[in-house]
Structure formats: structure tokens, C-alpha cells
PDB file of C-alpha atoms in Angstrom:
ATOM      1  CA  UNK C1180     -48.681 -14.531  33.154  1.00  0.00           C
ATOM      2  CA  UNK C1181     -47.774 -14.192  29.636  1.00  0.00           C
ATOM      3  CA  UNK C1182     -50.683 -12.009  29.001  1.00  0.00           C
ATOM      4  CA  UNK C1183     -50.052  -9.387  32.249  1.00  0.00           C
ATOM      5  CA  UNK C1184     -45.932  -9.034  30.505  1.00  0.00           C
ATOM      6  CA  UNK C1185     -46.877  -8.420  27.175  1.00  0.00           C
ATOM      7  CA  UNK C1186     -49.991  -6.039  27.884  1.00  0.00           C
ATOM      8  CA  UNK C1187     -47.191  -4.469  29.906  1.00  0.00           C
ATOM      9  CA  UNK C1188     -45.536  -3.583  26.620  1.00  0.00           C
ATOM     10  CA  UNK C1189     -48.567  -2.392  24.637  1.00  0.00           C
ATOM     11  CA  UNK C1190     -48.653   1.275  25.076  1.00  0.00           C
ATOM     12  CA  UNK C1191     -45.193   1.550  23.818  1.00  0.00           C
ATOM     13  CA  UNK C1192     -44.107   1.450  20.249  1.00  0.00           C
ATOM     14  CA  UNK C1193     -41.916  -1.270  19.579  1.00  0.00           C
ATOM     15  CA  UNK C1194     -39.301   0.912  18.240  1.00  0.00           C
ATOM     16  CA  UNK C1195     -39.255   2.947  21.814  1.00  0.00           C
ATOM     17  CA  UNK C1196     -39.118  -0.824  23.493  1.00  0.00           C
ATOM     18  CA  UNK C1197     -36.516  -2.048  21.652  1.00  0.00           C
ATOM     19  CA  UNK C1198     -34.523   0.630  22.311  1.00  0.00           C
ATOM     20  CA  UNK C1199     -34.894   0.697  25.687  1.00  0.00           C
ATOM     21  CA  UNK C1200     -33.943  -3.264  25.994  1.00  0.00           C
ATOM     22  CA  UNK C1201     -30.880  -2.110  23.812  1.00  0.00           C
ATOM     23  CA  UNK C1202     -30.069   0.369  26.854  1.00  0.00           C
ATOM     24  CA  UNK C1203     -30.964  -2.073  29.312  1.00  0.00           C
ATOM     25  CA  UNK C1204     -28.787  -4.134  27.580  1.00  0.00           C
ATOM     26  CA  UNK C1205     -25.621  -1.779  27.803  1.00  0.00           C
ATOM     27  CA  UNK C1206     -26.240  -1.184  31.289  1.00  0.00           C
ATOM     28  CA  UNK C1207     -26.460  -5.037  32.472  1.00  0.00           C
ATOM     29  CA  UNK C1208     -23.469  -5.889  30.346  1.00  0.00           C
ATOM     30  CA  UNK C1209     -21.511  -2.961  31.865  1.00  0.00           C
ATOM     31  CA  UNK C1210     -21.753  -4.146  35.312  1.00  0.00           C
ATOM     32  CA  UNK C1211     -21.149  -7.858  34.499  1.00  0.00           C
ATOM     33  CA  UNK C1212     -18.143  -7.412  32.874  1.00  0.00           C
ATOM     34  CA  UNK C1213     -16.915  -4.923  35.848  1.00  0.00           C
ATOM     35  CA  UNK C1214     -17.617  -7.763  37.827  1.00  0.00           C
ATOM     36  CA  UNK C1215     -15.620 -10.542  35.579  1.00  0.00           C
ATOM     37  CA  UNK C1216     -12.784  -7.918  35.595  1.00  0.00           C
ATOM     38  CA  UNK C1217     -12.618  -7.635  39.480  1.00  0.00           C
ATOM     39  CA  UNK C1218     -12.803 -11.935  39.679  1.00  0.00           C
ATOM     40  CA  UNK C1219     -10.043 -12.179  36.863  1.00  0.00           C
ATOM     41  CA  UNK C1220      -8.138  -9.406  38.565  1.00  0.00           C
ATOM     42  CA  UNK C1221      -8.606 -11.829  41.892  1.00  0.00           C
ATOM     43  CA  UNK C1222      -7.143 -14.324  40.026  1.00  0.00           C
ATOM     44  CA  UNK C1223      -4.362 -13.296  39.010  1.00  0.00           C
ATOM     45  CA  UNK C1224      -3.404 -12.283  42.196  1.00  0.00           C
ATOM     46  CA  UNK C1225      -4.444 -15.142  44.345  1.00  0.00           C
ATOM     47  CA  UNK C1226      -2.327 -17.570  41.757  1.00  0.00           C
ATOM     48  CA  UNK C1227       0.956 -14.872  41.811  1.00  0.00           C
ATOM     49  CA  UNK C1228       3.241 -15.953  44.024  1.00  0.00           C
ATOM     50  CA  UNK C1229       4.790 -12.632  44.089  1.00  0.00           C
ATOM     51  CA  UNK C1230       1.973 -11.377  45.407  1.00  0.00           C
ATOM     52  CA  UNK C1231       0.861 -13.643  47.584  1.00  0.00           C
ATOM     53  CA  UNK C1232      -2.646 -12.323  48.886  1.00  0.00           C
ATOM     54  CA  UNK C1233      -3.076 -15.683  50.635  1.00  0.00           C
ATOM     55  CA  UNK C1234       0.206 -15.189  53.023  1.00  0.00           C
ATOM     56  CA  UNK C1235       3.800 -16.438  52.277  1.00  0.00           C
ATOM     57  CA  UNK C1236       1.965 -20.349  52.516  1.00  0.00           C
ATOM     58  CA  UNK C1237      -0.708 -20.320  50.855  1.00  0.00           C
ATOM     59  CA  UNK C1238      -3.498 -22.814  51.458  1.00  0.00           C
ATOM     60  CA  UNK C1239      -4.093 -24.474  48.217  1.00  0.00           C
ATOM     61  CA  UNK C1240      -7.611 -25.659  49.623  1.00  0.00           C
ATOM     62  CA  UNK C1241      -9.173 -21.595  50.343  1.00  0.00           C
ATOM     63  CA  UNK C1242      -7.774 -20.654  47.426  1.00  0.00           C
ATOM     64  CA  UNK C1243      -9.616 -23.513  45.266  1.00  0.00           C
ATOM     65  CA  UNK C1244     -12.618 -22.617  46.975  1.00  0.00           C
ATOM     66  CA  UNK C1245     -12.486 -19.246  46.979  1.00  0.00           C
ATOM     67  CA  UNK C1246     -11.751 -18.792  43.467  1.00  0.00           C
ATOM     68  CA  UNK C1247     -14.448 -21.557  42.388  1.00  0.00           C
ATOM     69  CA  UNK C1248     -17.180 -19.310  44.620  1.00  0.00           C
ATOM     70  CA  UNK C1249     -15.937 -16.270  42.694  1.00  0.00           C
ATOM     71  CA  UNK C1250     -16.312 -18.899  39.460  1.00  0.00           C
ATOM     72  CA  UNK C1251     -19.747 -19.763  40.110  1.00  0.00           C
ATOM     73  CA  UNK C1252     -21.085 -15.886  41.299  1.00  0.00           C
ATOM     74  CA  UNK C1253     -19.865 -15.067  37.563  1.00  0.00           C
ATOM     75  CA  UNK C1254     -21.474 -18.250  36.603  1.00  0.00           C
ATOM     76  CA  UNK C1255     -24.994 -17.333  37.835  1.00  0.00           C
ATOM     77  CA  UNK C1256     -24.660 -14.065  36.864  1.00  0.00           C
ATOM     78  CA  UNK C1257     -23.605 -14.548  33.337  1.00  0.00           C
ATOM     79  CA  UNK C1258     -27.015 -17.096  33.243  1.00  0.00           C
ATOM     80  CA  UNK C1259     -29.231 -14.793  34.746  1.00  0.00           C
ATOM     81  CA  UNK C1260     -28.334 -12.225  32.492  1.00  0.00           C
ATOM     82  CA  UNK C1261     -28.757 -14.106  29.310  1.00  0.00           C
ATOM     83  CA  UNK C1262     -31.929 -15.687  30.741  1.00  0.00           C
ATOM     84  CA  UNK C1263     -33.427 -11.792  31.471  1.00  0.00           C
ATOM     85  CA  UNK C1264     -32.435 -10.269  28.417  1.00  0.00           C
ATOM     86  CA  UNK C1265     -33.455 -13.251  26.228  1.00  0.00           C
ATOM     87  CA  UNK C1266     -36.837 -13.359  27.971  1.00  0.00           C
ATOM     88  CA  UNK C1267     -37.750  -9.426  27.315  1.00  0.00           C
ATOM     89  CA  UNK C1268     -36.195 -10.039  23.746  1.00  0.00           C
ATOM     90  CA  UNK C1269     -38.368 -12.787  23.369  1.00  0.00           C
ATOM     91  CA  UNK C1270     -41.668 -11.162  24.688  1.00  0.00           C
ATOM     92  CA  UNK C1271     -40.879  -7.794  22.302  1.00  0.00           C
ATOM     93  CA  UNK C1272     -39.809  -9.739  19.751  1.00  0.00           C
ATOM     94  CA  UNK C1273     -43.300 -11.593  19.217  1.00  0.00           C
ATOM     95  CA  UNK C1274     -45.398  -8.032  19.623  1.00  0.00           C
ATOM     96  CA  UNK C1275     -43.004  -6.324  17.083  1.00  0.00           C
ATOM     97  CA  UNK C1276     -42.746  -8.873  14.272  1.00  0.00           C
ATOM     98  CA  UNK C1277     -43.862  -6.501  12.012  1.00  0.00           C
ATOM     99  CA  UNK C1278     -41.106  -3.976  12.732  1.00  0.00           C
ATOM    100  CA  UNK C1279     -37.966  -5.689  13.181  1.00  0.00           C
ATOM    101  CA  UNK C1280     -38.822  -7.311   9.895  1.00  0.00           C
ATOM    102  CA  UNK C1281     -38.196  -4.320   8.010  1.00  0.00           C
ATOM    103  CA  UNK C1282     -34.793  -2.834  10.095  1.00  0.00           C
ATOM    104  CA  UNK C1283     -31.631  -3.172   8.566  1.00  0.00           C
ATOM    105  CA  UNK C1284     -29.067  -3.040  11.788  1.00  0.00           C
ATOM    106  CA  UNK C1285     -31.831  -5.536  13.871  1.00  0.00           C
ATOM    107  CA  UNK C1286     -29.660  -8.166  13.591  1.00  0.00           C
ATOM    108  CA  UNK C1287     -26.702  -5.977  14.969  1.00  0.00           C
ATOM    109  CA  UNK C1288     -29.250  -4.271  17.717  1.00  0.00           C
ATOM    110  CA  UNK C1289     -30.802  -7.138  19.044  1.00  0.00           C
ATOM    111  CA  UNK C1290     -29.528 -10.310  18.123  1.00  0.00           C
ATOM    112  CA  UNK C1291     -25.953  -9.601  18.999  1.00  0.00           C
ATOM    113  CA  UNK C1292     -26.235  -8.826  23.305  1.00  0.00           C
ATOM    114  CA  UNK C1293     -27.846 -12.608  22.725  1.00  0.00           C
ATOM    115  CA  UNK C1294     -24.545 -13.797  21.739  1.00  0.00           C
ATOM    116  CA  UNK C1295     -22.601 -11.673  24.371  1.00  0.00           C
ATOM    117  CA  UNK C1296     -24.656 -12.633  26.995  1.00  0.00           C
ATOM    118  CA  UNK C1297     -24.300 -16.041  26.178  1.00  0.00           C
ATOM    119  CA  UNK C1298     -20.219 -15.363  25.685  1.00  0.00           C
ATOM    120  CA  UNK C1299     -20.101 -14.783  29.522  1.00  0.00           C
ATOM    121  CA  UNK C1300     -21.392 -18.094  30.545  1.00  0.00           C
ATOM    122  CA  UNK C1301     -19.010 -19.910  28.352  1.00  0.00           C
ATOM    123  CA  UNK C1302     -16.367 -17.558  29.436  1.00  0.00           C
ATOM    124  CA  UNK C1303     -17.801 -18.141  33.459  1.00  0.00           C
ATOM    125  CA  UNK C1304     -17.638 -21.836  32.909  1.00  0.00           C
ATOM    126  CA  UNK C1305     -14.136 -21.590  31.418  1.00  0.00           C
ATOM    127  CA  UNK C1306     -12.916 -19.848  34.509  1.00  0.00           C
ATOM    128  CA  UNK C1307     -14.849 -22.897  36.716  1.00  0.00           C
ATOM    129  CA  UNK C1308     -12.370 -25.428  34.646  1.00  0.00           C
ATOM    130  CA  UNK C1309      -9.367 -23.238  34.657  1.00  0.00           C
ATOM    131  CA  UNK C1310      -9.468 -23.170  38.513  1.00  0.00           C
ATOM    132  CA  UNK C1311     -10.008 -27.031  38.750  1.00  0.00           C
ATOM    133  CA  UNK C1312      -7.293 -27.474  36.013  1.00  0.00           C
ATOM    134  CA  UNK C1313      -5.263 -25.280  38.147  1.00  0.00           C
ATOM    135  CA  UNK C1314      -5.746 -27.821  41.357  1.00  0.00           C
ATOM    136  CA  UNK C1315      -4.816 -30.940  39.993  1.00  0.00           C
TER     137      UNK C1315
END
């Protein structure tokens, strides 16, 4: 399998790859953090009394479980996403040794969506233990 992705790759040049998984990369973490804002948005108004989006009594029971579903969608998606972008990174990263040797702003290209990525799970499983700390 191995083989089939990376012949995949070879009638690119790696610069034309990498920049391409650097767009992919803008795209993907566009749409995950529109969809952290909407569950943090949720949030904040399922735990507003003010607001009160659950009704006058709320039922501390469908909120919990409602907000740990939302938790755990961001959860998944935050893994998937690191998973997918670190797989492709890893893939172009073994056919273009010899390039991203020699580029000065690799590092801040392609290294860095691996630690934003991986800032949305840890921010996905802080939400998971925010809503539990917010139940007991």
C-alpha cells in the first residue's frame, strides 16, 4: 500500500506537493476551527443561565450529554485531522528529503500545522474535562 501512495506522488515535484499539503492544510484547519467555534459558542450558551437554550429547568443530564457528544465530534475530528495531515507529511516528507533539507521557512511550512493539529486534540480533550468538571 505504501508503494501505490507514494508512486501517487512521483510525477510531482516535491516543492509543488508540499505546497499543496500546505493548502490542504489551511483548508482542513479552517473548517475545524469553524467547527470548535460553533461547539464553544454551544457552550456558552447551554451553561448561561440567561440564556437558557435548555428551557427555564434545565436538565443537567441532556446537557452533560449533549455537550460531551459535541466534546467528542471535536475530539475525533481534531484526531483525524492530525492523523491525515501527519500521514501525507510523512509520505512527502520521505520522497523529498533532499529538498526540505535545504529550505529555510520548512520548519515554519511544514512542521508547524503538526503542532496545530495536534493543539486541537489537546484543546478537544480539554473541553471533554471541562464538561465533566462542570457536572460534578
Amino acid at each position: 500500500m505504501f508503494e501505490l501512495i507514494t508512486n501517487k506522488y512521483n510525477n510531482d515535484s516535491c516543492d509543488h506537493l508540499l505546497d499543496n499539503l500546505e493548502d490542504d492544510f489551511e483548508n482542513s484547519h479552517t473548517f475545524v476551527a469553524q467547527i470548535f467555534s460553533a461547539v464553544i459558542l454551544f457552550f456558552l450558551l447551554a451553561f448561561n443561565s440567561d440564556l437558557m437554550i435548555f428551557g427555564k429547568k434545565p436538565n443537567k443530564v441532556n446537557i452533560f450529554i449533549t455537550s460531551l457528544l459535541f466534546s467528542l465530534i471535536c475530539f475525533i475530528l481534531s484526531l483525524q485531522y492530525f492523523k491525515e495531515y501527519y500521514h501525507d507529511y510523512g509520505i512527502l516528507s520521505i520522497k523529498c528529503q533532499s529538498v526540505h533539507k535545504n529550505k529555510g521557512d520548512y520548519p515554519f511550512r511544514y512542521m508547524i500545522p503538526l503542532g496545530v493539529s495536534l493543539g486541537f486534540v489537546f484543546i478537544s480533550i480539554g473541553l471533554i474535562f471541562m464538561i465533566i468538571g462542570q457536572m460534578i
